[in-house]
Amino acid sequence: MTTLVLLLIVLAVVVVLGAGIALVVGRGRKDLPPPAELDRVTEELIEHPEHPEPHLGDEEPAAAVETLERPEAPQGRLVRLRARLARSQGTLGKGLLAVLSRSTLDDDAWEELEDTLLAADVGVTATDELVANLKTRVRVEGIDSPEAAKAALREELVRLIDPTYDRTLDATGADGKPGVVLVVGVNGTGKTTTVGRLARVLVAEEKSVVLGAADTFRAAAADQLQTWGERVGVPTVRGPEGGDPASVGFETVQRGIADGTDVVLVDTAGRLHTKAGLMDELGKVKRVIEKQAPVTEVLLVIDATTGQNGLTQARVFGEVVDVTGIVLTKLDGTAKGGIVIAVQRELGVPVKFVGLGEGADDLAPFEAEEFVDALLS
């Protein structure tokens, strides 16, 4: 056998082995298949070089595209949240009903009722009004049964929360432009999470959405918002860390107009609300956005567990951006339901959404009568 023939044989063996190794490596460096399977591949490569590259029998199919989540419809989640609210807020309702169910409502009983309402963050003015109205009704209507007392209490609480408020989200633009919802609030209230959950509410209503990560001072906030959007197929516009928030807001609305989007949701910075710089910056974001499209809604996110601090935040933000609606987060077992009444009176605008729990769809439209019924159940 000549030297040339030997070289050709060696070269052929190297090519065959190389093809087999490349095939295995291309499969993601998984464990080698059985020797018999490798022999089959090698023989096919040698005998039929004109055939397409053979496949190993245990190769996995291509991964399927990840399915987007389908958010729960707002009305469906309201039923679920109502039950949770009834469990968590029952203490306040039971405390009120325990006093009104007494055989004699003397001065001590009314004072105890006032203390219960104040402890629930209802506020002094609203508490005085509620107790005065109940005293009058007990005297004039001759209320002398727990059932009648509960009915009177329910009516007075509903009246204080005011069911006549328009609690719909104003997210409809004019002249073919998207509705623009600006979401404000201090860090730690659940603001960015609320924007993500609100996007899910809108997607469940078959609306197209684009998110704006205008809280450029926290890279984690932009990442978090983008993750929320990706889960339901909603794009997120973001800028460089530490960049101009107003620029991000402007670009988000610009993207919404170009894409024919229904709603633009803009998350804003939420550093300490006592800093004048932040308030000036927030005002700038709104002014710059409105060079392209009017802001149709400004939602203030408040942590329901913060009590009077939440009211202070409401007052300060309300002076800067004309808040049109309130989102109360963390309205769970540690919260005091009276904050709903107090914050509405502070700003003169309605609570539009409430958040309970940690689930992706734990945000629901607020309804006065449903809230009171859960409170007193």
CSV table of C-alpha atoms in Angstrom, one decimal:
chain,number,residue,atom,x,y,z
A,1,MET,CA,0.0,0.0,0.0
A,2,THR,CA,1.5,3.3,-1.0
A,3,THR,CA,2.0,6.2,1.3
A,4,LEU,CA,-0.5,8.3,-0.7
A,5,VAL,CA,-3.3,5.6,-0.1
A,6,LEU,CA,-2.5,5.5,3.7
A,7,LEU,CA,-2.8,9.3,3.9
A,8,LEU,CA,-6.1,9.2,2.2
A,9,ILE,CA,-7.5,6.6,4.6
A,10,VAL,CA,-6.3,8.5,7.6
A,11,LEU,CA,-7.8,11.7,6.2
A,12,ALA,CA,-11.2,9.9,5.7
A,13,VAL,CA,-11.2,8.6,9.3
A,14,VAL,CA,-10.4,12.1,10.6
A,15,VAL,CA,-13.3,13.6,8.6
A,16,VAL,CA,-15.8,11.0,9.8
A,17,LEU,CA,-14.8,11.4,13.4
A,18,GLY,CA,-14.9,15.1,13.1
A,19,ALA,CA,-18.4,15.0,11.7
A,20,GLY,CA,-19.6,12.8,14.5
A,21,ILE,CA,-18.0,15.0,17.2
A,22,ALA,CA,-19.4,18.2,15.6
A,23,LEU,CA,-22.9,16.6,15.6
A,24,VAL,CA,-22.7,15.7,19.3
A,25,VAL,CA,-21.3,19.2,20.3
A,26,GLY,CA,-24.0,20.9,18.2
A,27,ARG,CA,-26.6,19.1,20.4
A,28,GLY,CA,-25.7,21.3,23.4
A,29,ARG,CA,-22.8,19.1,24.7
A,30,LYS,CA,-25.2,16.6,26.2
A,31,ASP,CA,-24.1,13.0,27.0
A,32,LEU,CA,-22.9,10.9,24.1
A,33,PRO,CA,-25.5,8.6,22.5
A,34,PRO,CA,-24.9,4.8,22.6
A,35,PRO,CA,-22.0,3.5,20.5
A,36,ALA,CA,-24.5,1.7,18.1
A,37,GLU,CA,-26.2,5.0,17.3
A,38,LEU,CA,-22.9,6.7,16.6
A,39,ASP,CA,-21.9,3.8,14.3
A,40,ARG,CA,-25.2,4.3,12.4
A,41,VAL,CA,-24.5,8.0,11.9
A,42,THR,CA,-20.9,7.3,10.8
A,43,GLU,CA,-21.9,4.7,8.3
A,44,GLU,CA,-24.6,6.9,6.8
A,45,LEU,CA,-22.1,9.8,6.4
A,46,ILE,CA,-19.6,7.4,4.6
A,47,GLU,CA,-22.0,5.6,2.4
A,48,HIS,CA,-24.4,8.5,1.5
A,49,PRO,CA,-22.5,11.8,1.6
A,50,GLU,CA,-25.2,13.3,-0.7
A,51,HIS,CA,-27.9,12.9,2.1
A,52,PRO,CA,-28.7,15.7,4.6
A,53,GLU,CA,-26.9,15.4,7.9
A,54,PRO,CA,-28.5,12.6,9.8
A,55,HIS,CA,-30.3,13.2,13.2
A,56,LEU,CA,-29.9,11.2,16.4
A,57,GLY,CA,-33.0,9.4,17.6
A,58,ASP,CA,-33.1,11.1,21.0
A,59,GLU,CA,-32.7,14.7,19.8
A,60,GLU,CA,-35.2,17.1,21.5
A,61,PRO,CA,-37.6,19.1,19.4
A,62,ALA,CA,-37.1,22.8,19.1
A,63,ALA,CA,-38.3,24.7,22.1
A,64,ALA,CA,-41.7,26.3,21.6
A,65,VAL,CA,-42.2,30.0,21.9
A,66,GLU,CA,-43.2,30.9,25.4
A,67,THR,CA,-46.9,31.6,25.7
A,68,LEU,CA,-47.9,35.1,26.9
A,69,GLU,CA,-49.9,35.2,30.1
A,70,ARG,CA,-53.6,35.9,29.9
A,71,PRO,CA,-54.5,38.4,32.7
A,72,GLU,CA,-57.6,37.8,34.7
A,73,ALA,CA,-60.6,40.0,33.8
A,74,PRO,CA,-61.2,42.9,36.3
A,75,GLN,CA,-64.6,41.7,37.3
A,76,GLY,CA,-63.3,38.2,38.0
A,77,ARG,CA,-60.6,39.5,40.2
A,78,LEU,CA,-63.1,41.8,42.1
A,79,VAL,CA,-65.0,38.7,43.3
A,80,ARG,CA,-61.8,37.1,44.6
A,81,LEU,CA,-60.5,40.3,46.2
A,82,ARG,CA,-63.9,41.0,47.8
A,83,ALA,CA,-63.6,37.7,49.8
A,84,ARG,CA,-60.0,38.5,50.8
A,85,LEU,CA,-61.0,42.0,51.9
A,86,ALA,CA,-63.8,40.7,54.0
A,87,ARG,CA,-61.4,38.4,55.8
A,88,SER,CA,-58.8,41.1,56.4
A,89,GLN,CA,-60.9,44.0,57.3
A,90,GLY,CA,-63.4,42.2,59.4
A,91,THR,CA,-61.9,43.5,62.6
A,92,LEU,CA,-63.1,47.1,62.0
A,93,GLY,CA,-66.5,46.1,61.0
A,94,LYS,CA,-66.9,43.8,63.9
A,95,GLY,CA,-65.7,46.5,66.3
A,96,LEU,CA,-68.3,49.0,65.0
A,97,LEU,CA,-71.1,46.5,65.0
A,98,ALA,CA,-70.3,45.3,68.5
A,99,VAL,CA,-70.9,48.8,69.8
A,100,LEU,CA,-74.1,49.5,67.8
A,101,SER,CA,-75.5,46.1,68.9
A,102,ARG,CA,-75.6,47.0,72.6
A,103,SER,CA,-79.0,47.4,74.3
A,104,THR,CA,-78.1,50.9,75.4
A,105,LEU,CA,-76.1,53.4,73.4
A,106,ASP,CA,-74.9,55.7,76.1
A,107,ASP,CA,-72.1,58.3,76.0
A,108,ASP,CA,-69.4,55.7,76.6
A,109,ALA,CA,-70.7,53.6,73.7
A,110,TRP,CA,-70.5,56.5,71.3
A,111,GLU,CA,-67.1,57.5,72.5
A,112,GLU,CA,-65.9,53.9,71.9
A,113,LEU,CA,-67.4,54.1,68.4
A,114,GLU,CA,-65.4,57.3,67.8
A,115,ASP,CA,-62.2,55.7,69.0
A,116,THR,CA,-62.7,52.7,66.7
A,117,LEU,CA,-63.2,54.9,63.7
A,118,LEU,CA,-60.2,57.1,64.5
A,119,ALA,CA,-58.0,54.0,65.0
A,120,ALA,CA,-59.0,52.9,61.5
A,121,ASP,CA,-57.7,56.2,60.0
A,122,VAL,CA,-61.1,57.5,59.0
A,123,GLY,CA,-60.1,61.0,60.1
A,124,VAL,CA,-61.5,63.4,62.8
A,125,THR,CA,-63.9,65.3,60.6
A,126,ALA,CA,-65.4,62.2,58.9
A,127,THR,CA,-65.6,60.4,62.3
A,128,ASP,CA,-67.5,63.3,63.9
A,129,GLU,CA,-69.9,63.5,60.9
A,130,LEU,CA,-70.5,59.7,60.9
A,131,VAL,CA,-71.2,59.5,64.7
A,132,ALA,CA,-73.4,62.6,64.6
A,133,ASN,CA,-75.5,61.2,61.8
A,134,LEU,CA,-75.9,57.8,63.5
A,135,LYS,CA,-76.9,59.4,66.8
A,136,THR,CA,-79.6,61.4,64.9
A,137,ARG,CA,-80.9,58.3,63.1
A,138,VAL,CA,-81.0,56.2,66.3
A,139,ARG,CA,-83.1,58.9,68.0
A,140,VAL,CA,-85.4,59.8,65.1
A,141,GLU,CA,-85.9,56.3,63.6
A,142,GLY,CA,-86.1,54.6,66.9
A,143,ILE,CA,-83.4,52.0,66.0
A,144,ASP,CA,-83.4,49.3,68.6
A,145,SER,CA,-82.1,46.2,66.9
A,146,PRO,CA,-78.6,45.1,65.7
A,147,GLU,CA,-79.9,44.5,62.2
A,148,ALA,CA,-81.3,48.1,61.9
A,149,ALA,CA,-78.1,49.5,63.4
A,150,LYS,CA,-76.0,47.6,60.9
A,151,ALA,CA,-78.1,48.9,58.0
A,152,ALA,CA,-77.8,52.5,59.2
A,153,LEU,CA,-74.0,52.1,59.6
A,154,ARG,CA,-73.7,50.7,56.1
A,155,GLU,CA,-75.7,53.6,54.6
A,156,GLU,CA,-73.6,56.2,56.4
A,157,LEU,CA,-70.3,54.6,55.5
A,158,VAL,CA,-71.3,54.3,51.8
A,159,ARG,CA,-72.3,58.0,51.9
A,160,LEU,CA,-68.9,59.0,53.3
A,161,ILE,CA,-67.1,57.0,50.6
A,162,ASP,CA,-69.4,58.6,48.1
A,163,PRO,CA,-70.6,56.2,45.4
A,164,THR,CA,-71.3,59.1,43.0
A,165,TYR,CA,-67.6,59.5,42.2
A,166,ASP,CA,-66.7,58.5,38.7
A,167,ARG,CA,-64.1,55.8,39.3
A,168,THR,CA,-63.5,54.7,35.7
A,169,LEU,CA,-59.9,55.0,34.5
A,170,ASP,CA,-59.7,57.9,32.0
A,171,ALA,CA,-57.4,56.2,29.5
A,172,THR,CA,-59.0,57.3,26.2
A,173,GLY,CA,-57.1,59.8,24.1
A,174,ALA,CA,-58.5,62.2,21.5
A,175,ASP,CA,-57.8,62.9,17.8
A,176,GLY,CA,-56.3,59.4,17.3
A,177,LYS,CA,-53.8,59.8,20.1
A,178,PRO,CA,-53.4,57.4,23.0
A,179,GLY,CA,-54.7,58.0,26.5
A,180,VAL,CA,-51.7,58.9,28.8
A,181,VAL,CA,-51.7,57.7,32.4
A,182,LEU,CA,-49.0,59.2,34.6
A,183,VAL,CA,-48.4,57.1,37.8
A,184,VAL,CA,-46.8,59.0,40.8
A,185,GLY,CA,-46.0,58.2,44.4
A,186,VAL,CA,-43.0,57.7,46.7
A,187,ASN,CA,-40.7,54.7,46.5
A,188,GLY,CA,-41.9,51.7,48.5
A,189,THR,CA,-45.6,52.2,47.9
A,190,GLY,CA,-45.8,49.6,45.2
A,191,LYS,CA,-45.8,52.2,42.4
A,192,THR,CA,-43.9,50.2,39.7
A,193,THR,CA,-45.8,47.0,40.6
A,194,THR,CA,-49.0,49.0,40.2
A,195,VAL,CA,-48.1,50.1,36.7
A,196,GLY,CA,-47.4,46.5,35.8
A,197,ARG,CA,-50.6,45.3,37.2
A,198,LEU,CA,-52.5,48.1,35.6
A,199,ALA,CA,-51.1,47.1,32.2
A,200,ARG,CA,-52.5,43.6,32.9
A,201,VAL,CA,-56.0,45.2,33.6
A,202,LEU,CA,-55.9,47.0,30.3
A,203,VAL,CA,-54.6,44.0,28.3
A,204,ALA,CA,-57.5,42.0,29.8
A,205,GLU,CA,-59.8,44.7,28.4
A,206,GLU,CA,-58.3,44.1,24.9
A,207,LYS,CA,-56.4,47.4,24.9
A,208,SER,CA,-52.9,47.9,23.5
A,209,VAL,CA,-50.4,49.4,25.9
A,210,VAL,CA,-46.9,50.8,25.9
A,211,LEU,CA,-45.0,51.3,29.2
A,212,GLY,CA,-42.6,54.1,30.0
A,213,ALA,CA,-39.8,53.5,32.6
A,214,ALA,CA,-39.3,57.2,33.6
A,215,ASP,CA,-37.9,56.2,37.0
A,216,THR,CA,-34.4,56.4,35.6
A,217,PHE,CA,-32.7,56.7,39.0
A,218,ARG,CA,-33.4,53.1,39.8
A,219,ALA,CA,-32.2,50.6,37.2
A,220,ALA,CA,-34.2,47.9,39.1
A,221,ALA,CA,-37.4,49.8,38.5
A,222,ALA,CA,-36.9,49.8,34.7
A,223,ASP,CA,-36.0,46.1,34.7
A,224,GLN,CA,-39.0,45.3,36.9
A,225,LEU,CA,-41.3,47.2,34.6
A,226,GLN,CA,-39.9,45.6,31.5
A,227,THR,CA,-40.4,42.2,33.0
A,228,TRP,CA,-44.1,43.0,33.8
A,229,GLY,CA,-44.6,44.1,30.2
A,230,GLU,CA,-42.9,41.1,28.6
A,231,ARG,CA,-45.2,38.7,30.5
A,232,VAL,CA,-48.3,40.1,28.6
A,233,GLY,CA,-46.6,41.2,25.3
A,234,VAL,CA,-46.4,44.9,26.2
A,235,PRO,CA,-43.3,46.9,25.1
A,236,THR,CA,-41.3,49.1,27.5
A,237,VAL,CA,-39.5,52.3,26.6
A,238,ARG,CA,-36.5,53.0,28.8
A,239,GLY,CA,-33.5,55.3,28.9
A,240,PRO,CA,-30.0,55.2,30.4
A,241,GLU,CA,-29.7,54.9,34.2
A,242,GLY,CA,-29.7,58.4,35.6
A,243,GLY,CA,-31.0,59.9,32.4
A,244,ASP,CA,-33.7,62.6,32.0
A,245,PRO,CA,-37.1,61.2,33.1
A,246,ALA,CA,-39.0,63.7,31.0
A,247,SER,CA,-37.1,62.5,27.9
A,248,VAL,CA,-38.3,58.9,28.6
A,249,GLY,CA,-41.9,60.1,29.0
A,250,PHE,CA,-41.7,62.0,25.7
A,251,GLU,CA,-40.3,59.0,23.8
A,252,THR,CA,-42.9,56.7,25.3
A,253,VAL,CA,-45.8,58.9,24.1
A,254,GLN,CA,-44.0,59.3,20.8
A,255,ARG,CA,-43.8,55.5,20.5
A,256,GLY,CA,-47.5,55.2,21.5
A,257,ILE,CA,-48.6,57.7,18.8
A,258,ALA,CA,-46.4,56.0,16.1
A,259,ASP,CA,-47.7,52.5,16.9
A,260,GLY,CA,-51.4,53.6,17.3
A,261,THR,CA,-51.4,52.4,20.9
A,262,ASP,CA,-54.5,52.7,23.0
A,263,VAL,CA,-52.9,53.6,26.3
A,264,VAL,CA,-49.5,54.9,27.4
A,265,LEU,CA,-48.5,54.1,31.1
A,266,VAL,CA,-45.6,56.1,32.5
A,267,ASP,CA,-43.9,55.1,35.7
A,268,THR,CA,-42.2,58.1,37.4
A,269,ALA,CA,-39.4,58.6,40.0
A,270,GLY,CA,-40.5,58.3,43.6
A,271,ARG,CA,-37.7,59.6,45.8
A,272,LEU,CA,-38.6,61.5,49.0
A,273,HIS,CA,-41.6,63.6,48.3
A,274,THR,CA,-40.3,66.3,50.6
A,275,LYS,CA,-37.5,67.2,48.1
A,276,ALA,CA,-38.4,70.1,46.0
A,277,GLY,CA,-36.2,68.9,43.1
A,278,LEU,CA,-38.3,65.8,42.7
A,279,MET,CA,-41.5,67.8,42.6
A,280,ASP,CA,-40.1,70.1,40.0
A,281,GLU,CA,-38.9,67.1,38.0
A,282,LEU,CA,-42.3,65.5,38.1
A,283,GLY,CA,-44.0,68.7,36.9
A,284,LYS,CA,-41.5,68.8,34.0
A,285,VAL,CA,-42.3,65.2,33.0
A,286,LYS,CA,-46.0,66.1,32.7
A,287,ARG,CA,-45.3,69.3,30.8
A,288,VAL,CA,-43.0,67.6,28.3
A,289,ILE,CA,-45.4,64.7,27.7
A,290,GLU,CA,-48.2,67.1,27.0
A,291,LYS,CA,-46.3,68.6,24.1
A,292,GLN,CA,-47.4,65.6,22.2
A,293,ALA,CA,-50.6,64.4,23.9
A,294,PRO,CA,-52.7,65.4,26.9
A,295,VAL,CA,-52.2,63.5,30.2
A,296,THR,CA,-55.7,61.9,30.7
A,297,GLU,CA,-55.1,60.5,34.1
A,298,VAL,CA,-52.7,61.1,37.0
A,299,LEU,CA,-52.8,58.2,39.5
A,300,LEU,CA,-51.3,58.6,42.9
A,301,VAL,CA,-50.2,55.3,44.5
A,302,ILE,CA,-50.4,55.2,48.3
A,303,ASP,CA,-49.5,52.4,50.7
A,304,ALA,CA,-52.7,51.9,52.8
A,305,THR,CA,-50.7,50.9,55.8
A,306,THR,CA,-49.0,54.3,56.2
A,307,GLY,CA,-52.0,56.2,57.6
A,308,GLN,CA,-51.3,59.9,58.1
A,309,ASN,CA,-48.0,59.7,56.1
A,310,GLY,CA,-50.1,58.6,53.2
A,311,LEU,CA,-52.3,61.7,53.6
A,312,THR,CA,-49.2,63.9,53.7
A,313,GLN,CA,-47.9,62.4,50.4
A,314,ALA,CA,-51.3,62.9,48.8
A,315,ARG,CA,-51.3,66.6,49.8
A,316,VAL,CA,-47.8,67.2,48.4
A,317,PHE,CA,-48.2,65.3,45.1
A,318,GLY,CA,-51.7,66.9,44.6
A,319,GLU,CA,-50.1,70.4,44.6
A,320,VAL,CA,-47.7,69.5,41.8
A,321,VAL,CA,-49.5,67.3,39.2
A,322,ASP,CA,-53.3,67.6,39.7
A,323,VAL,CA,-54.0,64.0,40.9
A,324,THR,CA,-57.1,62.6,39.3
A,325,GLY,CA,-57.3,59.2,41.0
A,326,ILE,CA,-55.9,57.2,43.8
A,327,VAL,CA,-54.6,53.6,44.0
A,328,LEU,CA,-54.5,52.1,47.5
A,329,THR,CA,-52.0,49.3,47.7
A,330,LYS,CA,-51.4,46.8,50.5
A,331,LEU,CA,-55.0,47.1,51.7
A,332,ASP,CA,-54.7,43.8,53.5
A,333,GLY,CA,-54.9,42.6,57.1
A,334,THR,CA,-52.5,45.3,58.4
A,335,ALA,CA,-54.2,48.2,56.7
A,336,LYS,CA,-56.9,50.4,58.2
A,337,GLY,CA,-59.9,50.7,55.9
A,338,GLY,CA,-60.7,54.2,56.9
A,339,ILE,CA,-57.9,55.5,54.8
A,340,VAL,CA,-60.2,55.3,51.8
A,341,ILE,CA,-62.5,58.0,53.3
A,342,ALA,CA,-59.6,60.1,54.6
A,343,VAL,CA,-57.6,60.3,51.4
A,344,GLN,CA,-60.6,61.0,49.2
A,345,ARG,CA,-61.5,63.9,51.5
A,346,GLU,CA,-57.9,65.2,51.5
A,347,LEU,CA,-57.7,65.4,47.7
A,348,GLY,CA,-61.3,65.5,46.6
A,349,VAL,CA,-60.6,62.7,44.1
A,350,PRO,CA,-61.8,59.1,44.1
A,351,VAL,CA,-60.0,55.9,45.0
A,352,LYS,CA,-60.1,54.1,41.6
A,353,PHE,CA,-58.1,50.9,42.3
A,354,VAL,CA,-57.1,48.8,45.3
A,355,GLY,CA,-54.4,46.3,45.6
A,356,LEU,CA,-54.4,43.2,47.9
A,357,GLY,CA,-51.8,40.5,48.2
A,358,GLU,CA,-48.8,39.7,46.0
A,359,GLY,CA,-50.4,38.1,43.0
A,360,ALA,CA,-50.0,39.5,39.4
A,361,ASP,CA,-53.7,40.2,39.2
A,362,ASP,CA,-54.2,41.5,42.7
A,363,LEU,CA,-55.4,44.9,41.6
A,364,ALA,CA,-59.1,45.6,41.2
A,365,PRO,CA,-61.4,48.5,40.5
A,366,PHE,CA,-62.7,50.1,43.7
A,367,GLU,CA,-66.5,50.1,44.4
A,368,ALA,CA,-67.8,51.9,47.4
A,369,GLU,CA,-70.7,49.5,48.2
A,370,GLU,CA,-68.7,46.4,47.7
A,371,PHE,CA,-66.0,47.8,50.0
A,372,VAL,CA,-68.4,48.6,52.8
A,373,ASP,CA,-70.1,45.2,52.5
A,374,ALA,CA,-66.8,43.5,52.8
A,375,LEU,CA,-65.9,45.7,55.8
A,376,LEU,CA,-69.1,44.8,57.6
A,377,SER,CA,-69.3,41.1,56.6
